[in-house]
Amino acid sequence: MKYLSKDYDKTMAKVRMPFFWILSVVLLMGACRKFNPFDPIPVIEYKSHYFKRSQPLGLHMLHLEMTFRDGDGDIGLSEGDTLPPFDISSPFYHNLWIELFTIKNSLIVDTFNFNARIPNITPPGQVKSLEGEIQYEIPIDGLAEGDTIRVGIRLVDRALNVSARSFSPEIVVKRPQ
């Protein structure tokens, strides 16, 4: 078996020292940058659903749960955001676009819109990235037990970036008692 000389150990120590300093500088530079893990275009995804009866009216409701994230945190509108492009005649008046599709024989028969305005939820401070959950209820009294539906959802930020549409799986309508 061959043993390495003491000269080899000294040479390797000289090589390791600059490598250690270069690695330290790179890590420190990376730590000083703003942390923004998300794209500024919002992302919304269907998470789950369940059926319920609203109180006190007793309406049948589809309760949707969705997750979202946005890199620059410009989600939501203030009550005063009513001038173009957020005026009532604009599609951007609503920033949560929800479409309910009724399905028969694997074909879309009807589409109903249940759009909403999410209030401004931009966090204070320098890091504006957002991620969270949205819960929304849709009245389904006009649908029969056993009907098949599917929900499409999109989220719009104040810069008018529109997320890709996310879909629920096919849902069979149930009427809770």
PDB file of C-alpha atoms in Angstrom:
ATOM      1  CA  MET A   1       0.000   0.000   0.000  1.00  0.00           C
ATOM      2  CA  LYS A   2       1.300   3.429  -0.942  1.00  0.00           C
ATOM      3  CA  TYR A   3       1.118   6.362   1.506  1.00  0.00           C
ATOM      4  CA  LEU A   4       0.891   9.972   0.415  1.00  0.00           C
ATOM      5  CA  SER A   5       3.653  12.324   1.434  1.00  0.00           C
ATOM      6  CA  LYS A   6       3.391  15.305   3.763  1.00  0.00           C
ATOM      7  CA  ASP A   7       3.988  17.536   0.724  1.00  0.00           C
ATOM      8  CA  TYR A   8       0.762  16.223  -0.785  1.00  0.00           C
ATOM      9  CA  ASP A   9      -1.184  17.220   2.374  1.00  0.00           C
ATOM     10  CA  LYS A  10       0.289  20.767   2.257  1.00  0.00           C
ATOM     11  CA  THR A  11      -0.587  21.141  -1.441  1.00  0.00           C
ATOM     12  CA  MET A  12      -4.184  20.005  -0.860  1.00  0.00           C
ATOM     13  CA  ALA A  13      -4.551  22.434   2.055  1.00  0.00           C
ATOM     14  CA  LYS A  14      -3.490  25.285  -0.272  1.00  0.00           C
ATOM     15  CA  VAL A  15      -6.057  24.176  -2.892  1.00  0.00           C
ATOM     16  CA  ARG A  16      -8.896  23.832  -0.352  1.00  0.00           C
ATOM     17  CA  MET A  17      -8.416  27.307   1.188  1.00  0.00           C
ATOM     18  CA  PRO A  18      -9.251  29.400  -1.960  1.00  0.00           C
ATOM     19  CA  PHE A  19     -12.132  27.049  -2.762  1.00  0.00           C
ATOM     20  CA  PHE A  20     -13.563  27.615   0.739  1.00  0.00           C
ATOM     21  CA  TRP A  21     -13.399  31.431   0.341  1.00  0.00           C
ATOM     22  CA  ILE A  22     -14.954  31.407  -3.121  1.00  0.00           C
ATOM     23  CA  LEU A  23     -17.806  29.207  -1.887  1.00  0.00           C
ATOM     24  CA  SER A  24     -18.360  31.491   1.118  1.00  0.00           C
ATOM     25  CA  VAL A  25     -18.563  34.618  -1.055  1.00  0.00           C
ATOM     26  CA  VAL A  26     -21.011  32.969  -3.476  1.00  0.00           C
ATOM     27  CA  LEU A  27     -23.266  31.849  -0.620  1.00  0.00           C
ATOM     28  CA  LEU A  28     -23.237  35.304   0.987  1.00  0.00           C
ATOM     29  CA  MET A  29     -24.095  37.023  -2.297  1.00  0.00           C
ATOM     30  CA  GLY A  30     -27.016  34.667  -2.798  1.00  0.00           C
ATOM     31  CA  ALA A  31     -28.283  35.311   0.722  1.00  0.00           C
ATOM     32  CA  CYS A  32     -28.392  39.104   0.163  1.00  0.00           C
ATOM     33  CA  ARG A  33     -30.728  38.930  -2.843  1.00  0.00           C
ATOM     34  CA  LYS A  34     -34.481  39.392  -2.485  1.00  0.00           C
ATOM     35  CA  PHE A  35     -36.222  36.061  -2.114  1.00  0.00           C
ATOM     36  CA  ASN A  36     -39.050  35.717  -4.636  1.00  0.00           C
ATOM     37  CA  PRO A  37     -39.788  32.087  -5.399  1.00  0.00           C
ATOM     38  CA  PHE A  38     -42.913  32.665  -7.520  1.00  0.00           C
ATOM     39  CA  ASP A  39     -43.643  34.028 -10.959  1.00  0.00           C
ATOM     40  CA  PRO A  40     -45.497  37.399 -11.020  1.00  0.00           C
ATOM     41  CA  ILE A  41     -48.248  35.744 -13.067  1.00  0.00           C
ATOM     42  CA  PRO A  42     -50.718  34.282 -10.568  1.00  0.00           C
ATOM     43  CA  VAL A  43     -51.320  30.551 -10.327  1.00  0.00           C
ATOM     44  CA  ILE A  44     -54.572  29.097  -9.025  1.00  0.00           C
ATOM     45  CA  GLU A  45     -55.374  25.412  -8.556  1.00  0.00           C
ATOM     46  CA  TYR A  46     -58.476  23.486  -7.613  1.00  0.00           C
ATOM     47  CA  LYS A  47     -57.974  21.797  -4.238  1.00  0.00           C
ATOM     48  CA  SER A  48     -61.265  20.244  -3.127  1.00  0.00           C
ATOM     49  CA  HIS A  49     -65.022  20.670  -2.806  1.00  0.00           C
ATOM     50  CA  TYR A  50     -68.007  19.576  -0.747  1.00  0.00           C
ATOM     51  CA  PHE A  51     -71.743  20.187  -0.717  1.00  0.00           C
ATOM     52  CA  LYS A  52     -73.547  22.019   2.076  1.00  0.00           C
ATOM     53  CA  ARG A  53     -76.726  23.889   2.961  1.00  0.00           C
ATOM     54  CA  SER A  54     -76.414  27.591   3.620  1.00  0.00           C
ATOM     55  CA  GLN A  55     -77.794  29.142   6.770  1.00  0.00           C
ATOM     56  CA  PRO A  56     -80.347  30.640   7.358  1.00  0.00           C
ATOM     57  CA  LEU A  57     -81.876  30.269   3.853  1.00  0.00           C
ATOM     58  CA  GLY A  58     -81.104  26.569   3.393  1.00  0.00           C
ATOM     59  CA  LEU A  59     -79.801  26.938  -0.172  1.00  0.00           C
ATOM     60  CA  HIS A  60     -77.807  24.053  -1.615  1.00  0.00           C
ATOM     61  CA  MET A  61     -74.220  25.185  -2.134  1.00  0.00           C
ATOM     62  CA  LEU A  62     -71.051  23.845  -3.716  1.00  0.00           C
ATOM     63  CA  HIS A  63     -68.149  24.858  -1.451  1.00  0.00           C
ATOM     64  CA  LEU A  64     -64.884  25.164  -3.428  1.00  0.00           C
ATOM     65  CA  GLU A  65     -61.374  25.312  -2.022  1.00  0.00           C
ATOM     66  CA  MET A  66     -58.544  26.600  -4.218  1.00  0.00           C
ATOM     67  CA  THR A  67     -54.871  27.354  -3.628  1.00  0.00           C
ATOM     68  CA  PHE A  68     -53.066  30.289  -5.198  1.00  0.00           C
ATOM     69  CA  ARG A  69     -49.652  31.926  -5.385  1.00  0.00           C
ATOM     70  CA  ASP A  70     -48.353  35.154  -6.878  1.00  0.00           C
ATOM     71  CA  GLY A  71     -44.759  36.394  -7.007  1.00  0.00           C
ATOM     72  CA  ASP A  72     -45.394  40.116  -6.736  1.00  0.00           C
ATOM     73  CA  GLY A  73     -48.411  39.919  -4.410  1.00  0.00           C
ATOM     74  CA  ASP A  74     -50.688  42.226  -6.386  1.00  0.00           C
ATOM     75  CA  ILE A  75     -53.805  40.182  -5.754  1.00  0.00           C
ATOM     76  CA  GLY A  76     -57.116  41.830  -4.928  1.00  0.00           C
ATOM     77  CA  LEU A  77     -58.917  45.089  -5.531  1.00  0.00           C
ATOM     78  CA  SER A  78     -59.909  47.937  -3.209  1.00  0.00           C
ATOM     79  CA  GLU A  79     -63.485  49.200  -3.068  1.00  0.00           C
ATOM     80  CA  GLY A  80     -62.261  52.310  -4.887  1.00  0.00           C
ATOM     81  CA  ASP A  81     -60.873  50.321  -7.834  1.00  0.00           C
ATOM     82  CA  THR A  82     -63.806  51.118 -10.132  1.00  0.00           C
ATOM     83  CA  LEU A  83     -62.118  53.142 -12.884  1.00  0.00           C
ATOM     84  CA  PRO A  84     -60.909  51.478 -16.103  1.00  0.00           C
ATOM     85  CA  PRO A  85     -59.693  48.809 -16.391  1.00  0.00           C
ATOM     86  CA  PHE A  86     -61.585  47.772 -13.230  1.00  0.00           C
ATOM     87  CA  ASP A  87     -64.914  49.480 -14.050  1.00  0.00           C
ATOM     88  CA  ILE A  88     -68.130  47.473 -13.889  1.00  0.00           C
ATOM     89  CA  SER A  89     -68.341  47.115 -17.692  1.00  0.00           C
ATOM     90  CA  SER A  90     -64.857  45.554 -17.866  1.00  0.00           C
ATOM     91  CA  PRO A  91     -64.068  41.845 -17.507  1.00  0.00           C
ATOM     92  CA  PHE A  92     -61.440  42.942 -14.961  1.00  0.00           C
ATOM     93  CA  TYR A  93     -64.080  44.293 -12.563  1.00  0.00           C
ATOM     94  CA  HIS A  94     -63.971  40.746 -11.141  1.00  0.00           C
ATOM     95  CA  ASN A  95     -60.584  39.202 -10.374  1.00  0.00           C
ATOM     96  CA  LEU A  96     -61.727  35.652  -9.585  1.00  0.00           C
ATOM     97  CA  TRP A  97     -63.298  34.109 -12.670  1.00  0.00           C
ATOM     98  CA  ILE A  98     -65.344  30.998 -11.963  1.00  0.00           C
ATOM     99  CA  GLU A  99     -67.218  29.068 -14.637  1.00  0.00           C
ATOM    100  CA  LEU A 100     -69.545  26.185 -13.820  1.00  0.00           C
ATOM    101  CA  PHE A 101     -70.032  23.794 -16.731  1.00  0.00           C
ATOM    102  CA  THR A 102     -72.935  21.328 -16.840  1.00  0.00           C
ATOM    103  CA  ILE A 103     -71.973  18.122 -18.622  1.00  0.00           C
ATOM    104  CA  LYS A 104     -74.082  15.471 -20.374  1.00  0.00           C
ATOM    105  CA  ASN A 105     -72.564  12.572 -22.307  1.00  0.00           C
ATOM    106  CA  SER A 106     -69.075  14.101 -21.866  1.00  0.00           C
ATOM    107  CA  LEU A 107     -70.175  17.315 -23.627  1.00  0.00           C
ATOM    108  CA  ILE A 108     -70.552  20.773 -22.071  1.00  0.00           C
ATOM    109  CA  VAL A 109     -74.245  21.709 -22.211  1.00  0.00           C
ATOM    110  CA  ASP A 110     -74.323  25.035 -20.322  1.00  0.00           C
ATOM    111  CA  THR A 111     -71.876  27.474 -18.769  1.00  0.00           C
ATOM    112  CA  PHE A 112     -72.659  29.696 -15.775  1.00  0.00           C
ATOM    113  CA  ASN A 113     -70.380  32.446 -14.460  1.00  0.00           C
ATOM    114  CA  PHE A 114     -69.926  33.034 -10.724  1.00  0.00           C
ATOM    115  CA  ASN A 115     -67.199  35.670 -10.849  1.00  0.00           C
ATOM    116  CA  ALA A 116     -66.124  37.557  -7.727  1.00  0.00           C
ATOM    117  CA  ARG A 117     -63.975  40.449  -6.506  1.00  0.00           C
ATOM    118  CA  ILE A 118     -61.266  39.452  -4.052  1.00  0.00           C
ATOM    119  CA  PRO A 119     -60.301  42.335  -1.736  1.00  0.00           C
ATOM    120  CA  ASN A 120     -56.731  43.639  -1.773  1.00  0.00           C
ATOM    121  CA  ILE A 121     -54.518  41.195   0.145  1.00  0.00           C
ATOM    122  CA  THR A 122     -51.073  42.575  -0.769  1.00  0.00           C
ATOM    123  CA  PRO A 123     -48.797  42.061   2.257  1.00  0.00           C
ATOM    124  CA  PRO A 124     -46.844  44.981   3.734  1.00  0.00           C
ATOM    125  CA  GLY A 125     -43.044  45.028   3.543  1.00  0.00           C
ATOM    126  CA  GLN A 126     -40.544  44.297   0.802  1.00  0.00           C
ATOM    127  CA  VAL A 127     -41.285  40.631   0.135  1.00  0.00           C
ATOM    128  CA  LYS A 128     -44.660  40.618  -1.590  1.00  0.00           C
ATOM    129  CA  SER A 129     -44.890  36.956  -2.611  1.00  0.00           C
ATOM    130  CA  LEU A 130     -48.233  35.461  -1.699  1.00  0.00           C
ATOM    131  CA  GLU A 131     -49.609  31.996  -1.399  1.00  0.00           C
ATOM    132  CA  GLY A 132     -52.792  30.919   0.259  1.00  0.00           C
ATOM    133  CA  GLU A 133     -56.210  29.383  -0.034  1.00  0.00           C
ATOM    134  CA  ILE A 134     -59.475  30.774  -1.360  1.00  0.00           C
ATOM    135  CA  GLN A 135     -62.832  29.343  -0.334  1.00  0.00           C
ATOM    136  CA  TYR A 136     -65.900  30.170  -2.418  1.00  0.00           C
ATOM    137  CA  GLU A 137     -69.490  28.953  -2.486  1.00  0.00           C
ATOM    138  CA  ILE A 138     -71.711  28.582  -5.527  1.00  0.00           C
ATOM    139  CA  PRO A 139     -75.494  28.101  -5.270  1.00  0.00           C
ATOM    140  CA  ILE A 140     -76.569  24.911  -7.041  1.00  0.00           C
ATOM    141  CA  ASP A 141     -80.334  24.878  -6.416  1.00  0.00           C
ATOM    142  CA  GLY A 142     -80.919  25.080 -10.187  1.00  0.00           C
ATOM    143  CA  LEU A 143     -79.163  21.734 -10.702  1.00  0.00           C
ATOM    144  CA  ALA A 144     -80.705  18.310 -10.151  1.00  0.00           C
ATOM    145  CA  GLU A 145     -79.283  15.612  -7.894  1.00  0.00           C
ATOM    146  CA  GLY A 146     -77.027  13.441 -10.052  1.00  0.00           C
ATOM    147  CA  ASP A 147     -76.174  16.173 -12.600  1.00  0.00           C
ATOM    148  CA  THR A 148     -72.530  16.266 -13.599  1.00  0.00           C
ATOM    149  CA  ILE A 149     -70.639  19.546 -13.426  1.00  0.00           C
ATOM    150  CA  ARG A 150     -67.105  20.810 -13.718  1.00  0.00           C
ATOM    151  CA  VAL A 151     -65.659  24.096 -12.475  1.00  0.00           C
ATOM    152  CA  GLY A 152     -63.024  26.230 -14.224  1.00  0.00           C
ATOM    153  CA  ILE A 153     -61.203  28.915 -12.237  1.00  0.00           C
ATOM    154  CA  ARG A 154     -58.813  31.748 -13.108  1.00  0.00           C
ATOM    155  CA  LEU A 155     -57.236  34.509 -11.026  1.00  0.00           C
ATOM    156  CA  VAL A 156     -56.358  38.021 -12.267  1.00  0.00           C
ATOM    157  CA  ASP A 157     -53.881  40.341 -10.532  1.00  0.00           C
ATOM    158  CA  ARG A 158     -53.849  44.163 -10.595  1.00  0.00           C
ATOM    159  CA  ALA A 159     -51.290  44.148 -13.439  1.00  0.00           C
ATOM    160  CA  LEU A 160     -53.967  42.247 -15.429  1.00  0.00           C
ATOM    161  CA  ASN A 161     -51.944  39.034 -15.511  1.00  0.00           C
ATOM    162  CA  VAL A 162     -54.419  36.180 -15.905  1.00  0.00           C
ATOM    163  CA  SER A 163     -53.582  32.763 -14.497  1.00  0.00           C
ATOM    164  CA  ALA A 164     -53.946  29.612 -16.520  1.00  0.00           C
ATOM    165  CA  ARG A 165     -57.368  28.033 -16.062  1.00  0.00           C
ATOM    166  CA  SER A 166     -57.533  25.274 -13.483  1.00  0.00           C
ATOM    167  CA  PHE A 167     -60.311  22.699 -13.592  1.00  0.00           C
ATOM    168  CA  SER A 168     -62.010  20.589 -10.987  1.00  0.00           C
ATOM    169  CA  PRO A 169     -62.598  16.960 -11.807  1.00  0.00           C
ATOM    170  CA  GLU A 170     -66.129  16.055 -12.899  1.00  0.00           C
ATOM    171  CA  ILE A 171     -68.420  16.458  -9.891  1.00  0.00           C
ATOM    172  CA  VAL A 172     -71.753  14.662  -9.421  1.00  0.00           C
ATOM    173  CA  VAL A 173     -74.233  16.958  -7.678  1.00  0.00           C
ATOM    174  CA  LYS A 174     -75.401  15.782  -4.252  1.00  0.00           C
ATOM    175  CA  ARG A 175     -77.983  17.477  -2.060  1.00  0.00           C
ATOM    176  CA  PRO A 176     -77.069  17.499   1.616  1.00  0.00           C
ATOM    177  CA  GLN A 177     -80.032  17.350   4.008  1.00  0.00           C
TER     178      GLN A 177
END
